[in-house]
Structures are given as C-alpha cells and as structure tokens.
GROMACS .gro file of C-alpha atoms in nm:
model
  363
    1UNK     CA    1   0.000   0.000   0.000
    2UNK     CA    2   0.147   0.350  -0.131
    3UNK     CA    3   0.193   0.649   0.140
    4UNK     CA    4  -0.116   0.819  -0.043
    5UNK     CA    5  -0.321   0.539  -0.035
    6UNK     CA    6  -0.261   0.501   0.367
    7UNK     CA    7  -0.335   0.887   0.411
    8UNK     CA    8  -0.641   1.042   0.629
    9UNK     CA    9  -0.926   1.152   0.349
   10UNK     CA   10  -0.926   1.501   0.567
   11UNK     CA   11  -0.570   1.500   0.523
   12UNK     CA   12  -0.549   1.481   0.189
   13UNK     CA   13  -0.869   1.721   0.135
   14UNK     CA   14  -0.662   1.977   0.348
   15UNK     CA   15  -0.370   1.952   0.169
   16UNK     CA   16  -0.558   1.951  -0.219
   17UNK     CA   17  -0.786   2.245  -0.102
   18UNK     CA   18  -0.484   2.441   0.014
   19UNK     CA   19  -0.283   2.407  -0.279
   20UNK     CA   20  -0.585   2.459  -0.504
   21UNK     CA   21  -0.690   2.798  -0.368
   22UNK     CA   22  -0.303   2.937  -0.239
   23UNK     CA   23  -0.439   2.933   0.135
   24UNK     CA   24  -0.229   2.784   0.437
   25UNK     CA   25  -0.327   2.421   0.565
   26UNK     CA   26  -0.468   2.602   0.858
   27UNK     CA   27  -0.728   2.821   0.700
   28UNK     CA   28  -0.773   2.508   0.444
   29UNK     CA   29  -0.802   2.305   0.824
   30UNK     CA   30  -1.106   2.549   1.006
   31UNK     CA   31  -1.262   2.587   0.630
   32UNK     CA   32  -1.323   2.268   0.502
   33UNK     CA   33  -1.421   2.135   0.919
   34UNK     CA   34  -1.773   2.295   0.825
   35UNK     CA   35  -1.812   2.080   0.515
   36UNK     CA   36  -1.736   1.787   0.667
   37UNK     CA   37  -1.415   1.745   0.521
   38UNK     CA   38  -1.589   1.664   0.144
   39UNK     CA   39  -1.323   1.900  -0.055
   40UNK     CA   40  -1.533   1.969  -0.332
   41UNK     CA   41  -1.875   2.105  -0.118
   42UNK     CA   42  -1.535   2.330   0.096
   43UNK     CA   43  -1.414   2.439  -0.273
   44UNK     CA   44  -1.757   2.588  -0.388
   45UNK     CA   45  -1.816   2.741  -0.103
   46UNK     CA   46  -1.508   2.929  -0.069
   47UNK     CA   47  -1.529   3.065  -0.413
   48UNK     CA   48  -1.905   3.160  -0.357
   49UNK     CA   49  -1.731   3.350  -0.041
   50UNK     CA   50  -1.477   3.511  -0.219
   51UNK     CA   51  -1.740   3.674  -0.519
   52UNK     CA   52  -1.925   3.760  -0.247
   53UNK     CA   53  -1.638   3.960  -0.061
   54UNK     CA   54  -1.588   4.100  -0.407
   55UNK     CA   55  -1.895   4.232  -0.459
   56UNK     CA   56  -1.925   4.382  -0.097
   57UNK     CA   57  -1.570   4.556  -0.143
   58UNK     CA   58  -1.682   4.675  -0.500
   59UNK     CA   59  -1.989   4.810  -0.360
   60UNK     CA   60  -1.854   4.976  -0.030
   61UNK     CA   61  -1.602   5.160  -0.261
   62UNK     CA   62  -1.843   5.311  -0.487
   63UNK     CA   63  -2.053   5.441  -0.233
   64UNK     CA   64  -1.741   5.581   0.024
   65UNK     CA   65  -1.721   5.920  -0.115
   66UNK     CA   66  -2.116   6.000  -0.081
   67UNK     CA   67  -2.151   5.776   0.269
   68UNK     CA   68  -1.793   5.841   0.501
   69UNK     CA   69  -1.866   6.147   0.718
   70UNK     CA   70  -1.538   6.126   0.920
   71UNK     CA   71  -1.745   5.998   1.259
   72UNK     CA   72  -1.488   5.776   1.452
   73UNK     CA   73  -1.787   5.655   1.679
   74UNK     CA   74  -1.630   5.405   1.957
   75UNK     CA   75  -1.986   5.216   1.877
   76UNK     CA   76  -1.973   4.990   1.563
   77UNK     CA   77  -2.273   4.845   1.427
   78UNK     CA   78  -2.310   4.611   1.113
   79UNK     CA   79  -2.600   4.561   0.923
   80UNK     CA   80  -2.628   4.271   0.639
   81UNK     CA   81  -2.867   4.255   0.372
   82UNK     CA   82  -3.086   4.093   0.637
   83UNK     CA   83  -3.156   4.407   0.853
   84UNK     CA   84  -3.456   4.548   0.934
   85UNK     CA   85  -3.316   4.826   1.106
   86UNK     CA   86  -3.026   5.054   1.059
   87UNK     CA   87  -2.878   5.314   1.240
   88UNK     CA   88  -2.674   5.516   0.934
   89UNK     CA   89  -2.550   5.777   1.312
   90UNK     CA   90  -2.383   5.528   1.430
   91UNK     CA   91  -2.263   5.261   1.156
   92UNK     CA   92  -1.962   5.249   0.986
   93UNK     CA   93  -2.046   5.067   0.665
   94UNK     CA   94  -2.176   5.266   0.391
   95UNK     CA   95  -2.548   5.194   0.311
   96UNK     CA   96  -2.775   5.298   0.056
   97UNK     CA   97  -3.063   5.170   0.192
   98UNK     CA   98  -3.342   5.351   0.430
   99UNK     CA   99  -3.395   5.265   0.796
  100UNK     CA  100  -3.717   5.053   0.832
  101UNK     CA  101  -3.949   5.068   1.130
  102UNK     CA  102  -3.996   4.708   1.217
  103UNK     CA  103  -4.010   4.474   1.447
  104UNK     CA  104  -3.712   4.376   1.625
  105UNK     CA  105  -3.758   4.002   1.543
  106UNK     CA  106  -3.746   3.871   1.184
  107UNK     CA  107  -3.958   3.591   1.147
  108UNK     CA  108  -3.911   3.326   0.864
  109UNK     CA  109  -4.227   3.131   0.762
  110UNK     CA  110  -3.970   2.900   0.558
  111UNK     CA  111  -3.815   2.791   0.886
  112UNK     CA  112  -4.006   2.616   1.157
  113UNK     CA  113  -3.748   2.471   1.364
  114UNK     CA  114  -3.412   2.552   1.594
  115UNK     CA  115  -3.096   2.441   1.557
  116UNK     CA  116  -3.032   2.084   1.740
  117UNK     CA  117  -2.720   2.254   1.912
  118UNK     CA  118  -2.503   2.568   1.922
  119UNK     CA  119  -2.170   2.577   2.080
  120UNK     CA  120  -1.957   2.887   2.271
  121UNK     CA  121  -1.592   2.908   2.376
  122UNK     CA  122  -1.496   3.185   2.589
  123UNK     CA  123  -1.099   3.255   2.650
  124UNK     CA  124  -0.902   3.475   2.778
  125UNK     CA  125  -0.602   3.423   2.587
  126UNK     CA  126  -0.325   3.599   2.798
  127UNK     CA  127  -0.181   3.826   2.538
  128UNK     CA  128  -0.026   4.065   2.818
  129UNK     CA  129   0.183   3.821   2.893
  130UNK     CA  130   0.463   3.807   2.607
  131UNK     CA  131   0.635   3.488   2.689
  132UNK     CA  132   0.604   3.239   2.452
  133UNK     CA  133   0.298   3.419   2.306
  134UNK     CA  134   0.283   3.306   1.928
  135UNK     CA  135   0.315   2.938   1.995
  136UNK     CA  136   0.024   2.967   2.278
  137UNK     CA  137  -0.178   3.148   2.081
  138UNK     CA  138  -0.073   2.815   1.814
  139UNK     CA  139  -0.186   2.620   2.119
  140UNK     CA  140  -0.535   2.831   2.154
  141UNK     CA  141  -0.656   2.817   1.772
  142UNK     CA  142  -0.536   2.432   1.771
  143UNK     CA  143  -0.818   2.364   2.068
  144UNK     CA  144  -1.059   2.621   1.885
  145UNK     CA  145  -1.026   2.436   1.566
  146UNK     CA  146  -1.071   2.074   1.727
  147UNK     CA  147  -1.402   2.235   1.893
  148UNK     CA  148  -1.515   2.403   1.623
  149UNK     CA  149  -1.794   2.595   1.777
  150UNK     CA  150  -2.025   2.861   1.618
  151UNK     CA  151  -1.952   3.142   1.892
  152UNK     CA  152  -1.598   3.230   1.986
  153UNK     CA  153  -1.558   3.453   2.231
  154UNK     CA  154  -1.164   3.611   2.315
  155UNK     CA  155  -1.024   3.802   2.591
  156UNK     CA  156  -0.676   3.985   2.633
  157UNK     CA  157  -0.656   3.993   2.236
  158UNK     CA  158  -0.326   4.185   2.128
  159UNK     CA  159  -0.215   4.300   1.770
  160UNK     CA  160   0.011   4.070   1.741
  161UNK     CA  161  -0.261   3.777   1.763
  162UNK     CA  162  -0.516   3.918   1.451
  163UNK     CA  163  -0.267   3.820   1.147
  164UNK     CA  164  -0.348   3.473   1.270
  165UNK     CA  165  -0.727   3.523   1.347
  166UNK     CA  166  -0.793   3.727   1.037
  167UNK     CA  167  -0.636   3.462   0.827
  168UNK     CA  168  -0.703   3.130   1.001
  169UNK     CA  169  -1.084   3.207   1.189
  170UNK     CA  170  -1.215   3.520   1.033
  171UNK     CA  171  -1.304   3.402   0.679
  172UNK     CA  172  -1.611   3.185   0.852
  173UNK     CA  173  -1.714   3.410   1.130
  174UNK     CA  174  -1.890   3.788   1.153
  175UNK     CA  175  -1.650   3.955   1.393
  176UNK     CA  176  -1.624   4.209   1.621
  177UNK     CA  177  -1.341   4.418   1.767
  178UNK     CA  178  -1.319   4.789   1.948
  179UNK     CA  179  -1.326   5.083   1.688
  180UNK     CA  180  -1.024   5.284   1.895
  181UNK     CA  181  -0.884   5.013   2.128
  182UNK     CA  182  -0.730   5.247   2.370
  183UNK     CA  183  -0.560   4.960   2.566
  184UNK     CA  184  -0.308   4.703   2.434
  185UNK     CA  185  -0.544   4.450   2.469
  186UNK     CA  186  -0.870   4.385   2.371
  187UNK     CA  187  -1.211   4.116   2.312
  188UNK     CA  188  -1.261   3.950   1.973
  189UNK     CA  189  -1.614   3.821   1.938
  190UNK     CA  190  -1.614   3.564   1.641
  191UNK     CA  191  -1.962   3.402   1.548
  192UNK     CA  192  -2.008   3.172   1.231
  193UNK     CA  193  -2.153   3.267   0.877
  194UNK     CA  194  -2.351   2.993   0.918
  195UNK     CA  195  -2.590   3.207   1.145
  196UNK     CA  196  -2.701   3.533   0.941
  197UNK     CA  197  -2.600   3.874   1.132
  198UNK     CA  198  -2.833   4.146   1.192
  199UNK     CA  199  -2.577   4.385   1.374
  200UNK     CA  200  -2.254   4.405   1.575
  201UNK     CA  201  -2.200   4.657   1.798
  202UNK     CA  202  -1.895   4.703   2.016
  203UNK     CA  203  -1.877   4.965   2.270
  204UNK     CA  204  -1.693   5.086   2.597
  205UNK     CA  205  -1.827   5.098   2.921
  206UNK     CA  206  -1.842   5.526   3.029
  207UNK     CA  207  -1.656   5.382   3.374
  208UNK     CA  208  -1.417   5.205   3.249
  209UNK     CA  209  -1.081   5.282   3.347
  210UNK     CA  210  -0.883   4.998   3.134
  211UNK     CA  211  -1.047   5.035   2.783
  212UNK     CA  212  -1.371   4.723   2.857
  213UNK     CA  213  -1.626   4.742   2.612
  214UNK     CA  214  -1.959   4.535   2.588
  215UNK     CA  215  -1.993   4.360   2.224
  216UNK     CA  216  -2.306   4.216   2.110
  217UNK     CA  217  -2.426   4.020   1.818
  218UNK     CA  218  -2.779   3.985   1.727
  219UNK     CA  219  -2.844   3.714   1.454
  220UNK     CA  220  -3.115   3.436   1.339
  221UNK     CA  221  -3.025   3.053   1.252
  222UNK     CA  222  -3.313   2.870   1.164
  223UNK     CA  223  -3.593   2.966   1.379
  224UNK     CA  224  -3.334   3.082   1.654
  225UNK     CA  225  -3.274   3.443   1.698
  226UNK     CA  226  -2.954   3.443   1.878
  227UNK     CA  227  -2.785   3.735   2.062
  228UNK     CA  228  -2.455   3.736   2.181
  229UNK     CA  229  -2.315   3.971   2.470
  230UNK     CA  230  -1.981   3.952   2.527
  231UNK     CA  231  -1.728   4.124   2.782
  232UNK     CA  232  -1.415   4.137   2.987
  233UNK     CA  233  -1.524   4.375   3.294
  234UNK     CA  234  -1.317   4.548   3.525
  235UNK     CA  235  -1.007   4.351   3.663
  236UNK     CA  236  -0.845   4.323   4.009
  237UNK     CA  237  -1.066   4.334   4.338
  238UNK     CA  238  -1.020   4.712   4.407
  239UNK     CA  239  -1.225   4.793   4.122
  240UNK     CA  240  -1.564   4.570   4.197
  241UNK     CA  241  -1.790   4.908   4.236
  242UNK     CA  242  -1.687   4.949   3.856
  243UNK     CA  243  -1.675   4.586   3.742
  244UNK     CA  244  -2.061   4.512   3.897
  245UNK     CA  245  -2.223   4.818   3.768
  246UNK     CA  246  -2.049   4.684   3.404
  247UNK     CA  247  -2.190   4.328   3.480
  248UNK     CA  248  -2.570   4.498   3.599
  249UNK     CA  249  -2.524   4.702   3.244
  250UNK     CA  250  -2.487   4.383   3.080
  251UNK     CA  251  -2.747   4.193   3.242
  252UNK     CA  252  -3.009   4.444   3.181
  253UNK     CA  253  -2.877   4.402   2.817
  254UNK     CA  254  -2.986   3.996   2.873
  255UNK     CA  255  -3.293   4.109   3.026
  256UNK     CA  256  -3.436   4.318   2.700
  257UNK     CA  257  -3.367   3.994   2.476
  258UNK     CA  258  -3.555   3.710   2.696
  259UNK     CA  259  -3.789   3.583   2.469
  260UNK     CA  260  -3.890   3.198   2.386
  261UNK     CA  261  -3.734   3.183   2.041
  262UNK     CA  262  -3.483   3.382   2.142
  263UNK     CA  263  -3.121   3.241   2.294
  264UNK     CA  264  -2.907   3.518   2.482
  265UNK     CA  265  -2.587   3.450   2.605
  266UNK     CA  266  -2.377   3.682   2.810
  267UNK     CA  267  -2.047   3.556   2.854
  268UNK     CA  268  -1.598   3.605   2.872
  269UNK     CA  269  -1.376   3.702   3.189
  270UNK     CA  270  -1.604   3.859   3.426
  271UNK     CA  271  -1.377   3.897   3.672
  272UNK     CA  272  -1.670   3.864   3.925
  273UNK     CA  273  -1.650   3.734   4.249
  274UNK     CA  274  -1.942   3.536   4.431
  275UNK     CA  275  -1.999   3.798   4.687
  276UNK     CA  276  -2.039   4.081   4.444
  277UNK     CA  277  -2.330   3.935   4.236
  278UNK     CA  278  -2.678   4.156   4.214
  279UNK     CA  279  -3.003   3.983   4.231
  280UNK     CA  280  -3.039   3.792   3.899
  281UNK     CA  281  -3.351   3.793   3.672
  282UNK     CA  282  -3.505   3.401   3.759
  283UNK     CA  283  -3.494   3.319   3.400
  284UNK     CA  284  -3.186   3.334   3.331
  285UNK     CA  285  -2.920   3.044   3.423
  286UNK     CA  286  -2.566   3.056   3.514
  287UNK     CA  287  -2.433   2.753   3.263
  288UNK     CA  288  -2.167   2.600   3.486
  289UNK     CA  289  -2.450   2.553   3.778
  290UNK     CA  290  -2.745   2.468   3.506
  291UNK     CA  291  -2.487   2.177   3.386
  292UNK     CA  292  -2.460   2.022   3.735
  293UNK     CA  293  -2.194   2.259   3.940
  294UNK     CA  294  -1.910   1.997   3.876
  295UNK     CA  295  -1.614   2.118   4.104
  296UNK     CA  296  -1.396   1.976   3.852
  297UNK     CA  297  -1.462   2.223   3.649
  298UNK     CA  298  -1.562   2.540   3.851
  299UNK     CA  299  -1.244   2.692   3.843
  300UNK     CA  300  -1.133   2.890   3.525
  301UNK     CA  301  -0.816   3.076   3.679
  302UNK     CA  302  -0.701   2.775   3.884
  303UNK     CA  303  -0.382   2.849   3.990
  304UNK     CA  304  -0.346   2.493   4.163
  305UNK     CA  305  -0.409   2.352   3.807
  306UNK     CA  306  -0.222   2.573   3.576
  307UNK     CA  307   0.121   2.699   3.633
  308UNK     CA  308   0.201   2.980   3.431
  309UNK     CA  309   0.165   3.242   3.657
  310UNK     CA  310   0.367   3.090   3.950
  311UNK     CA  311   0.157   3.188   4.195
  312UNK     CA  312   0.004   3.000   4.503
  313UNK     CA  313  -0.228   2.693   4.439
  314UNK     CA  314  -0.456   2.826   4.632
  315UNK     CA  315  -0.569   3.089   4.414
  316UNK     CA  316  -0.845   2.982   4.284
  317UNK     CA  317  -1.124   3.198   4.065
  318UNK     CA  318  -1.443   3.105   3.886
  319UNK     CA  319  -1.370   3.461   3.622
  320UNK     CA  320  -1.517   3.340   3.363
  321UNK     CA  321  -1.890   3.278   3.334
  322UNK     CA  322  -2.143   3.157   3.083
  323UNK     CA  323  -2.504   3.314   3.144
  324UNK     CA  324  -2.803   3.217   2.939
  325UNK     CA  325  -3.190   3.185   2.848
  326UNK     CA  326  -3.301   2.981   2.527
  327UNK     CA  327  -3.550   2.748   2.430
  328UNK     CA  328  -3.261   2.459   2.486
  329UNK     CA  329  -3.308   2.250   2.718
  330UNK     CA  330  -3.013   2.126   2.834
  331UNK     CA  331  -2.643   2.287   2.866
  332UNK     CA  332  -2.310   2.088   2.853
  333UNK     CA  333  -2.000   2.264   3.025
  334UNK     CA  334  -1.656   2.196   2.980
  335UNK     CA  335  -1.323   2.332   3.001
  336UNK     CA  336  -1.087   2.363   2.742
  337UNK     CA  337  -0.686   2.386   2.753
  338UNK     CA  338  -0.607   2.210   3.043
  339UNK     CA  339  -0.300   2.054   2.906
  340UNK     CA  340   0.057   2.209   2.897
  341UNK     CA  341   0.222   2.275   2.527
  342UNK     CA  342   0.509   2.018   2.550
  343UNK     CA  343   0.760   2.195   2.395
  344UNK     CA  344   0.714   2.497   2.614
  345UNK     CA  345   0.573   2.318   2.896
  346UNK     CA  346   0.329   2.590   2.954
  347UNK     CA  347  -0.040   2.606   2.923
  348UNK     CA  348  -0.146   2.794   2.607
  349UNK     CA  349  -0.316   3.075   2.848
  350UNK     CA  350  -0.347   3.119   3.260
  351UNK     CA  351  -0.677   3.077   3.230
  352UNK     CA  352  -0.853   2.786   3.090
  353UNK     CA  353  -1.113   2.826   2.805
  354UNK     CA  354  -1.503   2.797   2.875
  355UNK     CA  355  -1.677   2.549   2.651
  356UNK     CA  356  -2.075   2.560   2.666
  357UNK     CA  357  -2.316   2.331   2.425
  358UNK     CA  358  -2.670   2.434   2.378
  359UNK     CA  359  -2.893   2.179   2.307
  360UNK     CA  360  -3.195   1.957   2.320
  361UNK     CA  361  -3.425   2.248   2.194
  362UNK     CA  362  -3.784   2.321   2.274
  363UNK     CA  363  -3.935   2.188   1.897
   0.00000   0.00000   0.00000
C-alpha cells in the first residue's frame, strides 16, 4: 500500500484544497471542518465567499465618497442585507438603503425549527503576557479548531494575535473588535456565517478605566434568533464598584432579549466574584450551575491547576462565566486547555477556556 493510499481523506482534502486555492493548511483546516471534510462542497463554497467579498468591497467603494462622514464613533454596528433596522448615526459601513421601522424580530415562515445545538468558547487568551505568546496562541486556535464551535468569544486579544485570526478564523465568522482600542489588549467576538447577522455593535463601558467594552451580536439561525453579549469587565478586586455596575449594564442588556425563540448568552472574563453578584432575573441560568456545578470544572483561573503564573495553588477563581436563556433545554459545560504545550511546557493561556453546548431544543 502506497503512502497516499494510507493517508487520512481530511488529510489529503486539506492539503488539495490548500494548494488549489493558495491558502495555508490552517485556513484550508477550520474551512473545510464545516463541510465535513468533502473537498469539493469546501471548494464551492469558498469561491461563492470570495465573489461575495468581491462584490461587498466593489460596492462599499463606490458608495465611500457620498456615505464616510469622518465619525470615529467608539460604537460599531453592522448591518447585512438581512436588517430590518439601521442606524446610518452610528454605523460604519456605507449603506444605501433607508432605515425601516420594524419589528425587532425577523420571522421566517420557511423555517419552523431551531438548531439541534449551538456551541460557545470563551478565553481569555493571555496576550499581556509576552512569553512564549505566538506558539500559545498556536496552542489556543489548535483547541478552537478541534471544537469548532459557532460562537468564539476572546479576551486579552493583542495586535500581534489578529494576522493569525484574520487569516485562520475570520473568513467563517462575523466579527467584532473595538473601533479605537485604547488599551493594548482587547475582546474579539467571532460568530459563524452559518448564522445570518443582523448587527454588531462594540462599545466601551463610560466607567471604564482599562479600555472594557460590551460587544453584542444579534443574529437568526433557523428559527433561533440568537444574541450574543460579550465582555471582559473590570479587573483586580479594588475595582468591583466598577466591574458590577459593568456586569448589571450587561445583564439588563440579557434582560431586553428574553424571549422563547430567542437564545441570549452573556459571557468572557467577568472577573466577578461570588460575593459581588446583584439579584439575577429568575430566568436566566448561570451555565456552569445549570450543567450540574461539577467542582472539577468550577475553576477557570485555577492556579493549583495551571502553572504559568507561578503563583500560590490556592488561588483559585471562577472569572469566567457563561449566562443564558433559550428554548434549549439542556447545557453541557466543559473546560478547554487544560494541558501544557510540551515543547514549552506551559499552558497555552493562565486561564482555561469555557466550553458551553446548547442543546436539546424546545421543537
């Protein structure tokens, strides 16, 4: 038996899809994982993708001139050919279209049904720290890529990171990043063109004294309307009058979306402690507690587990958090990069990743 005849089919699709189109193995890798691996359905869908892009750049070029009014809004907000509603103040895409007065939901007589399952990943990704950092961020789009779930959600983002994520992730997800950064660091929201966007907003918190912002996406898959809140609030303990009025902002956010067909999330590196949580609305469920509280998993910033910060094992933190309210039924939770890179023996980040599956839906 020849070498080729012995090789993985996913392999092999990775490596003819790559040097058909002129991409790396890895974009070829997190491309072709949504078409199961069949190289030819991954092939046809890139080049629809790519005429598409083209005709979106074309189109945003002709209309700059008439459209770009010099605001350098910190608020950003998308609207695809989907929307309903757009706010031309505040958006900086060029459209040609009127704002409609509609409702804020966009039903879809054609689809009947939800999704059998959506999945999340939160991470903080630990770009402050520079040590190693290009072969842990390897480490972080490796475990993103095995998961391949439809929301990715990223904390402690640094410029040096987006070559990688505008390459290898960004091609199959709507993203989101701060306008004017004002920090070193910064959230990446990331959720897949599989689920059609309505808008993207991104904007700091007016208390913020280390550049956090509150993203949100507001989509529709299927029957699903899904909407995304994502954040990394205040840090360090001396700050918690700033951090819990950011998580109450965010939470009222959650509160204006409940809504049976509706599934908010609001999710990253809270940074909250037990003892400074408000009252929550009933309906909505903390993930790691709706999944069964498993102490094996509480901890995200568990410095008895991971040992890149040096620090005492007994500092232990439950940062980052998964809220929710959906018609799913059930919620799996997980953590994700738990193991040590070998050849740096370090973890790819101090804290570990958040991994939350949706499913069992109310049909």
């Amino acid at each position: 038996m020849s070498a080729s005849d012995s090789q993985d089919p996913a392999e092999k699709a990775i490596q003819d899809f790559a040097r058909i189109t002129g991409v790396n193995e890895a974009l070829a890798h997190f491309f072709l994982q949504d078409f199961d691996f069949q190289l030819e359905r991954g092939l046809n869908a890139y080049y629809r993708q790519m005429e598409k892009e083209e005709d979106t750049t074309e189109a945003s070029a002709e209309n700059d001139d008439d459209d770009d009014d010099g605001n350098d809004s910190d608020v950003m907000i998308i609207e695809d050919d989907n929307s309903m509603e757009v706010d031309n103040s505040e958006t900086n895409i060029p459209t040609n279209r009127e704002p409609k007065q509609t409702s804020t939901k966009l039903p879809n007589p054609n689809i009947d049904k939800f999704p059998d399952d959506i999945t999340l990943v939160t991470y903080n990704v630990d770009g402050l720290d520079t040590g190693n950092l290009r072969t842990r961020f390897q480490g972080v789009v490796h475990i993103i890529a095995k998961i391949n779930p439809e929301i990715i959600l990223l904390q402690e983002v640094v410029d040096e990171h987006m070559d990688v994520i505008n390459e290898v992730i960004a091609p199959m997800y709507h993203v989101i990043t701060p306008l004017n950064k004002g920090m070193p660091y910064f959230t990446v929201t990331l959720v897949s063109k599989n689920i059609s966007s309505r808008t993207l907003e991104c904007k700091p918190f007016a208390n913020t004294s280390m550049g956090r912002t509150m993203s949100v996406f507001e989509g529709y898959w299927q029957k699903l309307r899904l909407v995304v809140i994502h954040s990394h609030l205040e840090s360090m303990r001396e700050h918690a009058q700033a951090r819990k009025a950011q998580f109450s902002e965010c939470m009222k956010r959650m509160e204006a979306n409940l809504d049976p067909d509706t599934l908010v999330i609001f999710a990253g590196d809270l940074n909250i402690r037990d003892s400074e949580l408000p009252m929550i609305h009933p309906q909505i469920k903390d993930a790691w507690i709706a999944a069964g509280s498993d102490k094996e998993t509480r901890y995200t910033w568990d410095n008895m587990k991971n040992s890149n910060k040096g620090l005492p094992n007994n500092v232990r933190y439950r940062f980052d958090r998964v809220y929710f309210n959906g018609p799913f039924k059930k919620v799996d939770f997980s953590l994700a990069g738990t193991q040590q890179i070998r050849k740096i023996m370090c973890y790819p980040s101090d804290h570990f990743a958040v991994v939350c599956k949706f499913w069992n839906p109310v049909n």
